[in-house]
Amino acid sequence: MCVAGIPDRTCTVLGLGRSRPGWLIIEVEITGWKKAKGEGARRVPQADDRRLVGKTVTLVPQSAANLLRRKSQKAWTRDTPGSWLTHARPRGPGADLPPEVADDVAGAAKAVRR
Amino acid sequence: MSAGNRERRTALAEAAARTGREVERYLTDGGRLGVVQAPPGSGKTSLLVSAVLAARKARMRVAVAAQTNTQVDSICQRLAAQGGGVGVVRFSAAGARAYDLGPGVTWESVRRDLPHGPSIVVGTTAKWGLVDIDDPYDVVLVEEAWQLAWADFMLLGQVGSRFLLIGDPGQIPPVVTVEVARWETAPRPPHLPAPEVIRADGSLSAQPWSLPATRRLPSDAAQLVSPFYDFPFEAFAAPGDRQVVVDGKGHTPEERAVDLLKEGTVVGVTMPTPEGGPPMEQDRDLAAAAARVVQQLLRRSARVTIDGKGRLLQPEDVGLCATHRVMNTALALSLPKALQGRVVVDTPERWQGLERPVMLVVHPLSGVVTPSAFDLETGRLCVMASRHLAGMIVLARDHVSSTLGAYIPQASQPVGRPDIEGRGLRDNVEFWDRLERGGRIVALSW
């Protein structure tokens, strides 16, 4: 699970119990992003900050969206030891479009400047 | 074993060992990019383990990326068994429960705690791709590389600067869940297997190798699946080295199908197609027929001979496979209670990397009267037809032959891309024709 709106603050539900009818006690351990972060209105307090006592917290299943976003961001990182292979400009047959169908990017840029 | 066969096996073993030595030398001499293509059951993981140990012996930092946690565990276990005490780190997800993988294998989930000097670290591609590596590795070896899409391979660029990719081109291509039409003509299509993208770009000068022979498959099965591959390979086993033999002579069609395994390791079994068309995803009659064949094999005390060593067939020696989960459920439920859980039933995706002495598989086109390019893609059939050591029975409705005969490929692929649909049709036709021409198909009646 994670805290709604703070996907990096992940948690594990350790136990469920009932103290009295209509009440459910959920024991949660915060497993990710425990420290305070951010400034001003966007500040997220430390996970065990006493000021959070009494606040309503919504827990939602942690989605894979965060992982996908991280993967997507990392795929754009070019400054890596293997980038000569993984991020090199493709060459060889088929790497360039034939002139009759390729966009004339340089020509278009020149026209815009004019 | 005849002297000629012994010589042939020795020559094949020597060719495989030579490839292994070349790969090791390439890595330790600073080679930047190698691709090893291998037929099913040809010793890919053995080659990878030897190459990893050779690189570690040369005091290199070695990263190994596999596609599943099961593959990672298997590599760690083999490295532990063959490494002679060399330390291996099993790089796992945070919170993963550690279990014993053998002497010298330690678990680590925090990348800062990974060893800094010469070492071997094994993890999934997903794990390697998501952490930030501060201290890059000398070489990255990728297991089952044809299951890895180029988009995911790109993330390994941060792990090291030199790469060795090992895999089986006949396996099921990576599963991509988004529309990929826009990338079909890209110079480096992100959805295609990484080795294919590398080999298509001649400017990368990847060093190619092929393993020469399958150790798993019987001779005739190797011939049957070899058209699915673009490179030639043989089987270590000679004709007659692998057999499934049952007591007595059968009378019913199912019994005759089992009898046929004596003369060749692959048999087709067809059921009549109902006039209104075959059941589509879940074919209960075909599942019941498969269960009857399994029972036949066990009741008639089938003996499996693998390279001269014979033994009685056990339920655990038999595997069942169909492409759809609903059909696999029907197969599992058709088995008698005593066999359920002992005879493994699963999809071709899950059978990849596994093997059984005897396999019963439902042809992927059984029940498909208007195939699509997806249906004709041969990866699934290739995986299904290359899991057995001694015998395979392919079950299908009898429309498969006419469906393939009537199909006209659309050649709708983008200009410059291979005609996967047409190639799939050709390979499927050849697969089924070979069984028909060889008299290897038994027709069941209602």
Coordinates of C-alpha atoms in Angstrom, one line a residue:
Chain A
M1 CA 0.0 0.0 0.0
C2 CA 1.0 3.7 -0.1
V3 CA -0.4 6.9 1.2
A4 CA -2.8 8.4 -1.4
G5 CA -1.0 11.3 -3.2
I6 CA 2.4 10.3 -1.8
P7 CA 3.2 7.2 -3.8
D8 CA 6.7 6.9 -2.4
R9 CA 5.5 6.7 1.2
T10 CA 4.9 3.0 1.1
C11 CA 3.6 0.8 3.9
T12 CA 2.7 -2.7 4.8
V13 CA -0.4 -3.6 6.8
L14 CA 0.8 -5.7 9.7
G15 CA -2.5 -6.5 11.3
L16 CA -6.3 -5.8 11.4
G17 CA -8.3 -5.9 14.6
R18 CA -11.6 -4.7 16.1
S19 CA -11.7 -2.8 19.4
R20 CA -15.5 -2.3 19.4
P21 CA -18.3 -2.6 17.0
G22 CA -17.9 -0.3 14.0
W23 CA -14.2 0.3 14.6
L24 CA -11.4 -1.3 12.8
I25 CA -7.8 -1.0 13.9
I26 CA -5.2 -1.2 11.1
E27 CA -1.6 -1.6 12.2
V28 CA 0.6 -0.2 9.5
E29 CA 4.4 -0.1 9.1
I30 CA 5.8 2.7 6.9
T31 CA 8.4 1.0 4.7
G32 CA 9.4 3.7 2.2
W33 CA 10.1 7.4 2.4
K34 CA 10.0 7.8 6.2
K35 CA 11.6 11.2 6.5
A36 CA 10.2 14.7 6.0
K37 CA 10.5 16.1 2.5
G38 CA 9.6 19.2 0.5
E39 CA 9.0 22.8 1.6
G40 CA 6.1 25.1 2.3
A41 CA 2.6 23.8 1.3
R42 CA 4.1 20.8 -0.4
R43 CA 6.0 19.7 2.7
V44 CA 5.3 16.1 3.8
P45 CA 6.1 15.6 7.5
Q46 CA 8.2 12.7 8.8
A47 CA 6.1 9.5 8.8
D48 CA 6.0 9.4 12.7
D49 CA 5.5 13.1 13.2
R50 CA 3.2 13.6 16.2
R51 CA 1.3 16.3 14.3
L52 CA -0.1 13.6 12.1
V53 CA -2.1 12.1 15.0
G54 CA -5.7 12.5 14.4
K55 CA -5.3 13.3 10.7
T56 CA -7.2 11.2 8.1
V57 CA -4.9 9.1 5.9
T58 CA -6.1 7.3 2.9
L59 CA -4.2 4.2 1.9
V60 CA -4.4 2.9 -1.6
P61 CA -2.8 -0.1 -3.3
Q62 CA 0.6 0.8 -4.6
S63 CA 0.4 0.8 -8.4
A64 CA 3.1 -0.1 -10.9
A65 CA 2.8 3.4 -12.4
N66 CA 5.6 4.6 -10.2
L67 CA 7.9 1.9 -11.5
L68 CA 6.9 2.6 -15.1
R69 CA 7.6 6.3 -14.6
R70 CA 11.1 5.5 -13.2
K71 CA 11.8 3.2 -16.0
S72 CA 10.7 5.8 -18.5
Q73 CA 12.9 8.4 -16.9
K74 CA 15.9 6.2 -16.7
A75 CA 15.5 5.2 -20.4
W76 CA 16.3 8.9 -21.2
T77 CA 19.6 8.9 -19.3
R78 CA 22.3 9.0 -21.9
D79 CA 25.3 9.5 -19.7
T80 CA 26.0 5.8 -18.9
P81 CA 28.9 3.4 -19.6
G82 CA 26.8 1.4 -22.0
S83 CA 25.3 4.3 -23.9
W84 CA 27.6 3.7 -26.8
L85 CA 25.2 0.8 -27.5
T86 CA 21.9 1.6 -25.8
H87 CA 21.7 5.3 -26.8
A88 CA 23.8 5.6 -29.9
R89 CA 22.4 7.1 -33.0
P90 CA 21.3 4.2 -35.2
R91 CA 23.4 3.7 -38.3
G92 CA 23.4 1.1 -41.0
P93 CA 20.8 0.1 -43.5
G94 CA 17.3 1.6 -42.8
A95 CA 18.6 4.0 -40.1
D96 CA 17.8 7.0 -42.3
L97 CA 14.5 7.6 -44.1
P98 CA 14.9 7.9 -47.9
P99 CA 15.1 11.6 -49.0
E100 CA 11.7 11.4 -50.8
V101 CA 9.8 10.7 -47.6
A102 CA 12.1 12.1 -44.9
D103 CA 11.3 15.4 -43.3
D104 CA 13.5 18.3 -44.3
V105 CA 14.1 19.4 -40.8
A106 CA 17.0 21.8 -41.7
G107 CA 14.8 23.4 -44.5
A108 CA 11.9 23.7 -42.1
A109 CA 14.0 25.4 -39.5
K110 CA 15.4 27.8 -42.0
A111 CA 11.9 28.7 -43.2
V112 CA 10.7 29.4 -39.6
R113 CA 13.7 31.6 -39.0
R114 CA 12.9 33.6 -42.2
Chain B
M1 CA 26.1 -46.5 -29.1
S2 CA 27.8 -47.0 -32.5
A3 CA 31.3 -45.7 -33.1
G4 CA 30.0 -43.3 -35.7
N5 CA 27.5 -41.9 -33.3
R6 CA 30.1 -41.6 -30.6
E7 CA 32.4 -39.7 -33.0
R8 CA 29.6 -37.4 -34.1
R9 CA 28.7 -36.6 -30.5
T10 CA 32.3 -35.9 -29.7
A11 CA 32.6 -33.6 -32.6
L12 CA 29.5 -31.7 -31.5
A13 CA 30.7 -31.5 -27.9
E14 CA 34.0 -30.2 -29.1
A15 CA 32.3 -27.6 -31.3
A16 CA 30.2 -26.4 -28.3
A17 CA 33.3 -26.3 -26.0
R18 CA 35.2 -24.3 -28.7
T19 CA 32.4 -21.8 -28.8
G20 CA 32.5 -21.6 -25.0
R21 CA 36.3 -21.0 -25.0
E22 CA 35.9 -18.3 -27.8
V23 CA 33.3 -16.5 -25.7
E24 CA 35.4 -16.6 -22.6
R25 CA 38.4 -15.3 -24.5
Y26 CA 36.3 -12.5 -26.1
L27 CA 35.1 -11.4 -22.7
T28 CA 38.5 -11.5 -20.9
D29 CA 40.2 -9.8 -23.9
G30 CA 37.9 -6.8 -23.7
G31 CA 35.3 -7.6 -26.4
R32 CA 32.4 -5.1 -26.2
L33 CA 29.4 -6.9 -27.7
G34 CA 28.7 -10.6 -28.3
V35 CA 25.5 -12.4 -29.2
V36 CA 25.2 -16.2 -28.7
Q37 CA 22.2 -17.8 -30.4
A38 CA 21.3 -21.3 -29.3
P39 CA 18.7 -24.0 -30.0
P40 CA 16.5 -25.3 -27.1
G41 CA 18.3 -27.3 -24.5
S42 CA 21.8 -26.7 -26.0
G43 CA 23.7 -25.6 -22.9
K44 CA 23.1 -21.9 -22.9
T45 CA 23.2 -21.6 -19.1
S46 CA 26.3 -23.8 -18.9
L47 CA 28.0 -21.5 -21.4
L48 CA 26.9 -18.4 -19.4
V49 CA 28.1 -19.9 -16.1
S50 CA 31.5 -20.8 -17.6
A51 CA 31.9 -17.3 -19.2
V52 CA 31.0 -15.7 -15.8
L53 CA 33.5 -17.7 -13.9
A54 CA 36.2 -17.1 -16.6
A55 CA 35.6 -13.3 -16.3
R56 CA 35.6 -13.5 -12.5
K57 CA 38.9 -15.4 -12.6
A58 CA 40.3 -12.5 -14.7
R59 CA 39.4 -10.3 -11.7
M60 CA 36.5 -8.6 -13.5
R61 CA 33.3 -7.2 -12.0
V62 CA 30.6 -9.3 -13.6
A63 CA 26.8 -8.5 -13.7
V64 CA 24.4 -11.1 -14.8
A65 CA 20.8 -10.1 -15.9
A66 CA 18.2 -12.8 -16.2
Q67 CA 14.5 -12.3 -17.0
T68 CA 12.8 -14.0 -14.1
N69 CA 13.6 -14.7 -10.5
T70 CA 13.6 -18.4 -11.2
Q71 CA 16.3 -18.0 -13.8
V72 CA 18.3 -15.8 -11.4
D73 CA 18.1 -18.5 -8.7
S74 CA 19.1 -21.2 -11.1
I75 CA 22.1 -19.3 -12.3
C76 CA 23.2 -18.6 -8.7
Q77 CA 22.9 -22.3 -7.8
R78 CA 24.9 -23.3 -10.8
L79 CA 27.6 -20.7 -10.1
A80 CA 27.7 -21.9 -6.5
A81 CA 28.0 -25.5 -7.5
Q82 CA 30.7 -24.9 -10.2
G83 CA 32.5 -21.9 -8.9
G84 CA 34.7 -23.7 -6.4
G85 CA 34.0 -21.3 -3.6
V86 CA 33.8 -18.1 -5.6
G87 CA 31.3 -15.6 -4.0
V88 CA 28.1 -14.9 -5.8
V89 CA 25.6 -12.1 -4.8
R90 CA 22.0 -12.7 -5.5
F91 CA 20.7 -9.1 -6.1
S92 CA 17.0 -9.1 -5.0
A93 CA 14.1 -6.8 -4.5
A94 CA 13.8 -5.1 -1.1
G95 CA 11.8 -7.3 1.2
A96 CA 12.4 -10.5 -0.8
R97 CA 12.7 -13.5 1.5
A98 CA 16.2 -15.0 1.3
Y99 CA 16.5 -18.8 0.9
D100 CA 19.5 -21.1 0.6
L101 CA 20.9 -21.1 -3.0
G102 CA 24.1 -22.9 -2.1
P103 CA 27.5 -22.2 -0.6
G104 CA 28.9 -18.8 -1.3
V105 CA 25.6 -17.2 -2.4
T106 CA 24.7 -14.1 -0.4
W107 CA 21.5 -12.1 -0.8
E108 CA 21.7 -8.3 -1.2
S109 CA 18.9 -5.9 -2.0
V110 CA 20.6 -2.5 -1.3
R111 CA 22.8 -1.5 -4.2
R112 CA 25.1 0.5 -1.9
D113 CA 26.0 -2.7 -0.2
L114 CA 27.0 -4.5 -3.4
P115 CA 30.7 -5.5 -3.4
H116 CA 33.1 -2.9 -5.0
G117 CA 35.9 -5.1 -6.2
P118 CA 35.9 -8.1 -8.5
S119 CA 32.6 -9.9 -8.0
I120 CA 29.7 -11.7 -9.5
V121 CA 26.2 -10.2 -9.0
V122 CA 23.1 -11.8 -10.4
G123 CA 19.7 -10.1 -10.6
T124 CA 16.7 -9.7 -12.8
T125 CA 16.7 -7.2 -15.7
A126 CA 13.9 -5.4 -13.9
K127 CA 16.0 -5.0 -10.8
W128 CA 19.2 -3.9 -12.7
G129 CA 17.1 -1.4 -14.7
L130 CA 15.5 0.3 -11.7
V131 CA 18.5 1.0 -9.4
D132 CA 21.2 3.6 -9.9
I133 CA 24.6 1.9 -10.3
D134 CA 27.4 4.1 -9.1
D135 CA 30.2 1.6 -9.7
P136 CA 29.7 0.1 -13.2
Y137 CA 30.5 -3.5 -14.0
D138 CA 33.2 -4.6 -16.4
V139 CA 30.8 -6.8 -18.3
V140 CA 27.0 -7.5 -18.3
L141 CA 25.8 -11.0 -19.4
V142 CA 22.2 -11.3 -20.3
E143 CA 20.5 -14.7 -20.0
E144 CA 17.4 -15.5 -22.2
A145 CA 18.1 -12.4 -24.2
W146 CA 15.5 -13.0 -26.8
Q147 CA 12.9 -12.6 -24.1
L148 CA 14.2 -9.1 -23.4
A149 CA 12.7 -6.1 -25.4
W150 CA 15.1 -3.4 -26.6
A151 CA 13.3 -0.8 -24.4
D152 CA 14.2 -2.8 -21.3
F153 CA 17.7 -3.6 -22.5
M154 CA 18.4 0.2 -22.8
L155 CA 18.1 0.4 -19.0
L156 CA 21.1 -1.9 -18.7
G157 CA 23.3 0.8 -20.2
Q158 CA 24.0 2.1 -16.7
V159 CA 25.2 -1.3 -15.4
G160 CA 28.3 -1.7 -17.6
S161 CA 29.9 -0.9 -20.9
R162 CA 30.4 -4.4 -22.4
F163 CA 27.7 -6.9 -23.1
L164 CA 27.2 -10.6 -23.9
L165 CA 23.7 -11.7 -24.8
I166 CA 22.8 -15.3 -24.8
G167 CA 19.4 -16.8 -25.8
D168 CA 17.2 -18.9 -28.0
P169 CA 15.7 -17.0 -31.0
G170 CA 12.9 -19.6 -31.3
Q171 CA 11.3 -18.6 -28.0
I172 CA 8.3 -16.5 -27.4
P173 CA 9.1 -12.8 -28.1
P174 CA 8.8 -10.3 -25.2
V175 CA 5.2 -9.5 -24.2
V176 CA 4.4 -5.9 -25.0
T177 CA 1.1 -4.6 -23.8
V178 CA 0.9 -1.3 -25.8
E179 CA 0.2 -0.6 -29.5
V180 CA 3.5 -0.8 -31.3
A181 CA 2.6 0.1 -34.9
R182 CA 4.3 3.5 -34.6
W183 CA 7.7 1.8 -33.9
E184 CA 7.5 -0.9 -36.5
T185 CA 9.8 0.8 -38.9
A186 CA 12.0 2.5 -36.3
P187 CA 15.8 1.7 -36.7
R188 CA 15.7 0.3 -33.2
P189 CA 12.2 -0.8 -32.4
P190 CA 11.8 -0.8 -28.6
H191 CA 9.4 -3.7 -28.6
L192 CA 11.6 -6.2 -30.4
P193 CA 14.0 -8.6 -28.8
A194 CA 17.3 -6.8 -28.0
P195 CA 19.5 -9.3 -29.9
E196 CA 17.4 -8.8 -33.0
V197 CA 17.7 -5.1 -32.8
I198 CA 21.5 -5.4 -32.4
R199 CA 21.9 -7.8 -35.2
A200 CA 19.8 -5.7 -37.6
D201 CA 22.2 -2.8 -37.0
G202 CA 25.3 -3.8 -38.9
S203 CA 27.2 -0.8 -37.6
L204 CA 27.3 -2.3 -34.1
S205 CA 29.6 -5.2 -35.2
A206 CA 28.3 -7.6 -32.7
Q207 CA 30.4 -10.8 -32.5
P208 CA 28.1 -13.7 -33.3
W209 CA 28.2 -17.3 -32.1
S210 CA 25.8 -20.3 -32.4
L211 CA 25.7 -23.4 -30.3
P212 CA 25.7 -26.4 -32.7
A213 CA 23.3 -28.9 -31.2
T214 CA 20.5 -29.6 -28.8
R215 CA 21.2 -31.9 -25.9
R216 CA 17.5 -32.1 -24.9
L217 CA 15.7 -33.0 -28.0
P218 CA 15.6 -36.3 -29.8
S219 CA 17.0 -36.4 -33.3
D220 CA 13.6 -36.3 -35.2
A221 CA 12.2 -33.6 -32.9
A222 CA 15.3 -31.4 -33.7
Q223 CA 14.5 -31.8 -37.4
L224 CA 10.9 -30.9 -36.8
V225 CA 11.7 -27.6 -35.0
S226 CA 14.8 -26.6 -36.9
P227 CA 12.7 -24.7 -39.6
F228 CA 11.7 -22.3 -36.9
Y229 CA 15.3 -21.2 -36.7
D230 CA 17.5 -19.2 -39.1
F231 CA 20.6 -21.2 -38.3
P232 CA 21.3 -24.9 -38.6
F233 CA 21.7 -27.2 -35.6
E234 CA 21.7 -30.9 -34.9
A235 CA 20.8 -33.1 -32.0
F236 CA 23.3 -34.9 -29.8
A237 CA 21.0 -37.9 -29.7
A238 CA 21.0 -40.1 -32.8
P239 CA 17.9 -41.8 -34.1
G240 CA 16.8 -44.5 -31.7
D241 CA 18.7 -43.0 -28.7
R242 CA 15.4 -41.7 -27.2
Q243 CA 12.3 -43.9 -27.0
V244 CA 9.1 -44.4 -25.2
V245 CA 8.1 -48.0 -25.3
V246 CA 4.9 -49.6 -23.9
D247 CA 3.9 -53.2 -23.2
G248 CA 1.7 -55.0 -25.8
K249 CA 0.1 -53.8 -28.9
G250 CA -2.7 -51.3 -28.8
H251 CA -6.1 -51.5 -30.6
T252 CA -7.9 -48.2 -29.9
P253 CA -6.6 -45.0 -31.6
E254 CA -5.2 -43.7 -28.4
E255 CA -3.3 -47.0 -27.9
R256 CA -2.0 -46.8 -31.4
A257 CA -0.8 -43.3 -30.8
V258 CA 1.2 -44.4 -27.8
D259 CA 2.5 -47.4 -29.8
L260 CA 3.8 -45.0 -32.5
L261 CA 6.2 -43.5 -30.0
K262 CA 8.3 -46.6 -30.3
E263 CA 9.3 -45.7 -33.9
G264 CA 9.6 -42.0 -33.6
T265 CA 9.4 -39.5 -30.8
V266 CA 6.7 -37.2 -32.2
V267 CA 3.1 -38.2 -32.8
G268 CA 0.0 -36.2 -33.8
V269 CA -3.4 -37.1 -32.5
T270 CA -6.5 -35.5 -34.2
M271 CA -10.1 -35.4 -33.2
P272 CA -12.9 -34.8 -35.7
T273 CA -14.0 -31.2 -36.0
P274 CA -17.7 -30.8 -35.2
E275 CA -19.8 -29.6 -38.2
G276 CA -20.6 -26.3 -36.4
G277 CA -16.9 -25.6 -36.0
P278 CA -14.5 -26.6 -33.2
P279 CA -14.8 -25.4 -29.6
M280 CA -12.6 -22.3 -29.4
E281 CA -10.5 -21.8 -26.3
Q282 CA -11.7 -24.6 -24.1
D283 CA -12.0 -28.0 -25.8
R284 CA -13.1 -30.4 -23.2
D285 CA -13.2 -33.4 -25.6
L286 CA -9.6 -32.8 -26.6
A287 CA -8.6 -32.4 -22.9
A288 CA -10.3 -35.7 -22.1
A289 CA -8.4 -37.4 -25.0
A290 CA -5.1 -36.0 -23.6
A291 CA -6.0 -37.4 -20.2
R292 CA -6.7 -40.8 -21.7
V293 CA -3.3 -40.8 -23.5
V294 CA -1.5 -40.0 -20.2
Q295 CA -3.4 -42.8 -18.5
Q296 CA -2.5 -45.1 -21.4
L297 CA 1.2 -44.4 -21.0
L298 CA 1.1 -45.1 -17.2
R299 CA -1.2 -48.1 -17.3
R300 CA 0.8 -49.8 -20.0
S301 CA 4.0 -49.3 -18.0
A302 CA 5.7 -47.0 -20.5
R303 CA 9.5 -47.2 -20.4
V304 CA 11.5 -44.1 -21.3
T305 CA 14.9 -44.6 -22.8
I306 CA 17.2 -41.6 -22.8
D307 CA 20.7 -42.1 -24.2
G308 CA 20.8 -45.8 -23.4
K309 CA 19.3 -45.5 -19.9
G310 CA 15.8 -46.9 -19.5
R311 CA 13.3 -46.4 -16.7
L312 CA 9.6 -46.7 -15.9
L313 CA 7.7 -43.5 -16.7
Q314 CA 6.3 -41.7 -13.7
P315 CA 3.5 -39.2 -13.6
E316 CA 6.1 -36.5 -12.8
D317 CA 7.8 -37.3 -16.1
V318 CA 4.8 -36.1 -18.1
G319 CA 3.9 -32.5 -18.9
L320 CA 0.8 -31.0 -20.5
C321 CA 0.7 -27.7 -22.4
A322 CA -1.8 -25.5 -24.1
T323 CA -1.7 -21.8 -25.0
H324 CA -4.9 -20.7 -23.2
R325 CA -5.3 -20.9 -19.5
V326 CA -8.9 -22.1 -19.8
M327 CA -7.7 -25.0 -21.9
N328 CA -5.0 -25.8 -19.3
T329 CA -7.7 -25.8 -16.6
A330 CA -9.7 -28.3 -18.7
L331 CA -6.6 -30.5 -19.1
A332 CA -5.8 -30.4 -15.4
L333 CA -9.4 -31.2 -14.5
S334 CA -9.5 -34.1 -17.0
L335 CA -6.7 -35.9 -15.3
P336 CA -7.7 -38.4 -12.6
K337 CA -7.3 -37.1 -9.1
A338 CA -4.3 -39.3 -8.4
L339 CA -2.4 -37.5 -11.3
Q340 CA -3.5 -33.9 -10.6
G341 CA -0.6 -31.9 -9.3
R342 CA 1.9 -34.6 -10.3
V343 CA 1.5 -34.1 -14.1
V344 CA 2.4 -30.4 -14.6
V345 CA 0.0 -28.4 -16.8
D346 CA 0.9 -24.9 -17.9
T347 CA 1.2 -22.4 -20.7
P348 CA 4.2 -22.4 -23.2
E349 CA 5.3 -19.1 -21.5
R350 CA 5.7 -20.9 -18.2
W351 CA 7.2 -24.0 -19.8
Q352 CA 10.2 -22.0 -21.2
G353 CA 13.4 -23.3 -19.8
L354 CA 11.8 -26.5 -18.4
E355 CA 11.7 -30.1 -19.8
R356 CA 10.0 -33.4 -19.3
P357 CA 10.7 -36.9 -20.7
V358 CA 7.2 -36.9 -22.3
M359 CA 5.1 -33.9 -23.3
L360 CA 1.5 -33.7 -24.5
V361 CA 0.7 -30.4 -26.2
V362 CA -2.4 -29.0 -27.7
H363 CA -1.6 -27.4 -31.1
P364 CA -1.9 -23.6 -30.9
L365 CA -4.1 -23.6 -34.0
S366 CA -6.5 -26.3 -32.8
G367 CA -9.9 -24.5 -32.6
V368 CA -8.6 -21.5 -34.5
V369 CA -10.4 -21.5 -37.9
T370 CA -9.4 -18.0 -38.9
P371 CA -5.9 -17.5 -37.7
S372 CA -4.4 -14.1 -37.1
A373 CA -0.7 -13.1 -37.4
F374 CA -0.6 -13.6 -33.6
D375 CA -1.9 -17.2 -34.0
L376 CA 0.6 -18.0 -36.7
E377 CA 3.6 -16.6 -34.8
T378 CA 5.6 -19.8 -34.2
G379 CA 7.3 -19.0 -30.8
R380 CA 4.6 -20.8 -28.8
L381 CA 4.6 -23.9 -31.0
C382 CA 8.4 -23.9 -31.0
V383 CA 8.5 -23.8 -27.2
M384 CA 5.8 -26.5 -26.9
A385 CA 7.6 -28.8 -29.4
S386 CA 10.9 -28.5 -27.7
R387 CA 10.3 -29.4 -24.1
H388 CA 10.5 -33.2 -24.4
L389 CA 13.5 -35.6 -24.0
A390 CA 11.9 -38.7 -25.4
G391 CA 8.4 -38.3 -26.6
M392 CA 5.8 -35.7 -27.6
I393 CA 2.2 -36.1 -28.6
V394 CA 0.5 -33.1 -30.4
L395 CA -3.3 -33.0 -30.0
A396 CA -5.5 -31.0 -32.4
R397 CA -8.8 -30.9 -34.0
D398 CA -8.5 -32.3 -37.6
H399 CA -9.3 -28.9 -39.2
V400 CA -5.7 -27.7 -38.6
S401 CA -4.4 -29.0 -42.0
S402 CA -7.3 -27.5 -44.0
T403 CA -7.2 -24.3 -42.1
L404 CA -3.5 -23.8 -42.9
G405 CA -4.1 -24.9 -46.5
A406 CA -6.9 -22.3 -47.0
Y407 CA -5.1 -19.4 -45.4
I408 CA -3.8 -16.6 -47.5
P409 CA -1.3 -14.4 -45.7
Q410 CA -2.0 -10.7 -46.0
A411 CA 1.6 -9.5 -46.0
S412 CA 0.3 -6.4 -44.1
Q413 CA 3.6 -5.8 -42.4
P414 CA 5.2 -2.3 -42.8
V415 CA 7.6 -1.9 -45.7
G416 CA 11.0 -3.3 -44.8
R417 CA 9.8 -5.4 -41.9
P418 CA 9.9 -9.2 -42.1
D419 CA 6.7 -11.1 -43.1
I420 CA 6.2 -12.8 -39.7
E421 CA 2.7 -14.0 -40.7
G422 CA 3.8 -15.5 -44.0
R423 CA 6.8 -17.1 -42.3
G424 CA 4.7 -18.4 -39.5
L425 CA 2.2 -20.0 -42.0
R426 CA 5.1 -21.7 -43.9
D427 CA 6.6 -23.0 -40.7
N428 CA 3.2 -24.2 -39.4
V429 CA 2.5 -26.0 -42.7
E430 CA 5.8 -27.7 -42.7
F431 CA 5.5 -28.8 -39.1
W432 CA 2.1 -30.4 -39.7
D433 CA 3.0 -31.8 -43.2
R434 CA 6.1 -33.6 -41.8
L435 CA 3.9 -35.4 -39.3
E436 CA 1.3 -36.2 -42.0
R437 CA 3.8 -37.3 -44.6
G438 CA 5.6 -39.5 -42.0
G439 CA 2.3 -41.3 -41.1
R440 CA 2.7 -39.9 -37.6
I441 CA -0.9 -38.7 -37.1
V442 CA -3.5 -40.9 -35.6
A443 CA -7.2 -39.9 -36.0
L444 CA -9.5 -40.5 -33.1
S445 CA -13.1 -41.2 -33.8
W446 CA -16.0 -39.8 -31.7

